PDB file of C-alpha atoms in Angstrom:
ATOM      1  CA  MET A   1      -0.110   0.146  -0.007  1.00 48.00           C
ATOM      2  CA  ARG A   2       1.475   3.593  -0.573  1.00 49.00           C
ATOM      3  CA  SER A   3       1.360   6.096   1.237  1.00 56.00           C
ATOM      4  CA  GLY A   4       1.572  10.232   1.249  1.00 60.00           C
ATOM      5  CA  ALA A   5       3.337  11.292  -1.601  1.00 63.00           C
ATOM      6  CA  GLY A   6       3.920   8.520  -3.127  1.00 55.00           C
ATOM      7  CA  ALA A   7       0.521   7.341  -3.464  1.00 54.00           C
ATOM      8  CA  ALA A   8      -0.342  11.434  -5.080  1.00 58.00           C
ATOM      9  CA  ARG A   9       2.425  10.303  -7.255  1.00 58.00           C
ATOM     10  CA  HIS A  10       0.892   7.046  -8.678  1.00 57.00           C
ATOM     11  CA  ALA A  11      -2.599   8.488  -8.697  1.00 60.00           C
ATOM     12  CA  LYS A  12      -1.321  10.959 -10.922  1.00 62.00           C
ATOM     13  CA  ALA A  13       0.320   8.927 -13.219  1.00 63.00           C
ATOM     14  CA  GLN A  14      -2.405   6.450 -13.744  1.00 71.00           C
ATOM     15  CA  THR A  15      -4.248   9.763 -14.650  1.00 78.00           C
ATOM     16  CA  ALA A  16      -1.847  10.304 -17.225  1.00 81.00           C
ATOM     17  CA  PHE A  17      -1.500   7.000 -18.524  1.00 83.00           C
ATOM     18  CA  THR A  18      -5.767   6.561 -18.823  1.00 91.00           C
ATOM     19  CA  ARG A  19      -5.588  10.083 -20.644  1.00 92.00           C
ATOM     20  CA  GLU A  20      -3.436   8.570 -23.065  1.00 93.00           C
ATOM     21  CA  TYR A  21      -5.449   5.482 -23.625  1.00 94.00           C
ATOM     22  CA  VAL A  22      -9.443   7.096 -23.553  1.00 96.00           C
ATOM     23  CA  GLU A  23      -8.032   9.932 -26.195  1.00 95.00           C
ATOM     24  CA  GLY A  24      -6.150   7.104 -28.651  1.00 96.00           C
ATOM     25  CA  ILE A  25      -9.524   4.731 -28.654  1.00 95.00           C
ATOM     26  CA  LEU A  26     -11.676   7.963 -29.110  1.00 95.00           C
ATOM     27  CA  ARG A  27      -9.455   8.827 -32.475  1.00 96.00           C
ATOM     28  CA  GLY A  28      -9.473   5.410 -33.864  1.00 95.00           C
ATOM     29  CA  ASP A  29      -6.737   4.055 -32.727  1.00 95.00           C
ATOM     30  CA  ARG A  30      -6.413   0.426 -33.112  1.00 95.00           C
ATOM     31  CA  THR A  31      -3.132  -0.400 -31.038  1.00 94.00           C
ATOM     32  CA  VAL A  32      -4.605   1.692 -28.163  1.00 94.00           C
ATOM     33  CA  LEU A  33      -7.637  -0.156 -28.436  1.00 93.00           C
ATOM     34  CA  ALA A  34      -6.059  -3.706 -28.437  1.00 91.00           C
ATOM     35  CA  ARG A  35      -3.998  -2.679 -25.859  1.00 92.00           C
ATOM     36  CA  ALA A  36      -6.871  -1.432 -23.725  1.00 92.00           C
ATOM     37  CA  VAL A  37      -8.542  -4.707 -24.457  1.00 89.00           C
ATOM     38  CA  THR A  38      -5.582  -6.982 -23.330  1.00 89.00           C
ATOM     39  CA  LEU A  39      -5.778  -4.698 -20.074  1.00 89.00           C
ATOM     40  CA  ILE A  40      -9.861  -6.004 -19.267  1.00 87.00           C
ATOM     41  CA  GLU A  41      -8.660  -9.625 -20.037  1.00 85.00           C
ATOM     42  CA  SER A  42      -5.941  -9.430 -17.623  1.00 89.00           C
ATOM     43  CA  ALA A  43      -6.245 -10.917 -13.627  1.00 90.00           C
ATOM     44  CA  ARG A  44      -3.916  -8.434 -12.496  1.00 91.00           C
ATOM     45  CA  GLU A  45      -5.162  -6.081  -9.943  1.00 90.00           C
ATOM     46  CA  LEU A  46      -3.365  -3.552 -11.516  1.00 87.00           C
ATOM     47  CA  ASP A  47      -4.745  -3.870 -14.960  1.00 89.00           C
ATOM     48  CA  ARG A  48      -8.126  -4.177 -14.001  1.00 90.00           C
ATOM     49  CA  ALA A  49      -8.092  -0.696 -11.892  1.00 90.00           C
ATOM     50  CA  LEU A  50      -6.505   0.938 -15.140  1.00 91.00           C
ATOM     51  CA  ALA A  51      -9.060  -1.067 -17.426  1.00 93.00           C
ATOM     52  CA  GLU A  52     -12.197   0.134 -15.625  1.00 93.00           C
ATOM     53  CA  GLN A  53     -10.903   3.917 -15.485  1.00 93.00           C
ATOM     54  CA  ILE A  54     -10.129   3.620 -19.040  1.00 95.00           C
ATOM     55  CA  VAL A  55     -14.106   2.117 -19.498  1.00 92.00           C
ATOM     56  CA  GLU A  56     -15.738   4.859 -17.734  1.00 94.00           C
ATOM     57  CA  ASP A  57     -13.950   7.245 -19.175  1.00 95.00           C
ATOM     58  CA  CYS A  58     -15.242   6.268 -22.824  1.00 94.00           C
ATOM     59  CA  LEU A  59     -18.498   6.043 -21.500  1.00 91.00           C
ATOM     60  CA  PRO A  60     -19.482   9.196 -21.465  1.00 93.00           C
ATOM     61  CA  HIS A  61     -18.572   9.936 -25.136  1.00 93.00           C
ATOM     62  CA  SER A  62     -20.305   6.222 -26.203  1.00 90.00           C
ATOM     63  CA  GLY A  63     -23.420   8.096 -27.346  1.00 90.00           C
ATOM     64  CA  ASN A  64     -26.189   5.291 -28.087  1.00 87.00           C
ATOM     65  CA  SER A  65     -23.782   2.449 -28.260  1.00 85.00           C
ATOM     66  CA  ILE A  66     -24.147  -1.403 -26.582  1.00 84.00           C
ATOM     67  CA  ARG A  67     -21.230  -3.045 -24.854  1.00 78.00           C
ATOM     68  CA  VAL A  68     -20.376  -6.353 -26.533  1.00 82.00           C
ATOM     69  CA  GLY A  69     -18.110  -8.974 -24.998  1.00 80.00           C
ATOM     70  CA  ILE A  70     -15.760 -10.441 -27.064  1.00 81.00           C
ATOM     71  CA  THR A  71     -14.287 -14.246 -25.718  1.00 83.00           C
ATOM     72  CA  GLY A  72     -11.878 -16.268 -26.615  1.00 84.00           C
ATOM     73  CA  VAL A  73      -8.631 -18.253 -25.650  1.00 87.00           C
ATOM     74  CA  PRO A  74      -4.880 -16.239 -25.809  1.00 84.00           C
ATOM     75  CA  GLY A  75      -4.089 -15.427 -29.284  1.00 84.00           C
ATOM     76  CA  ALA A  76      -6.970 -16.348 -31.305  1.00 84.00           C
ATOM     77  CA  GLY A  77      -7.463 -12.178 -32.722  1.00 82.00           C
ATOM     78  CA  LYS A  78     -10.327 -10.668 -29.935  1.00 78.00           C
ATOM     79  CA  ALA A  79      -8.178  -7.416 -30.522  1.00 71.00           C
ATOM     80  CA  ALA A  80      -7.397  -7.728 -34.097  1.00 63.00           C
TER      81      ALA A  80
END
């Protein structure tokens, strides 16, 4: 667990990193989108937290869209 200034620096860095993902997704960068899908699939706690924030930050831009879940074994090409 982080404390004080370390936690604040980590939160600021994660916010900047999340913003880079969201901006890439919104401009249609397929590479950034593929990386975001990988984060969403990850079992790592930090990846999942980042993925959740990315999804939340993208939602206001989603208009009348729906979420679609794509499953499959790793390497099957889900993010391509």
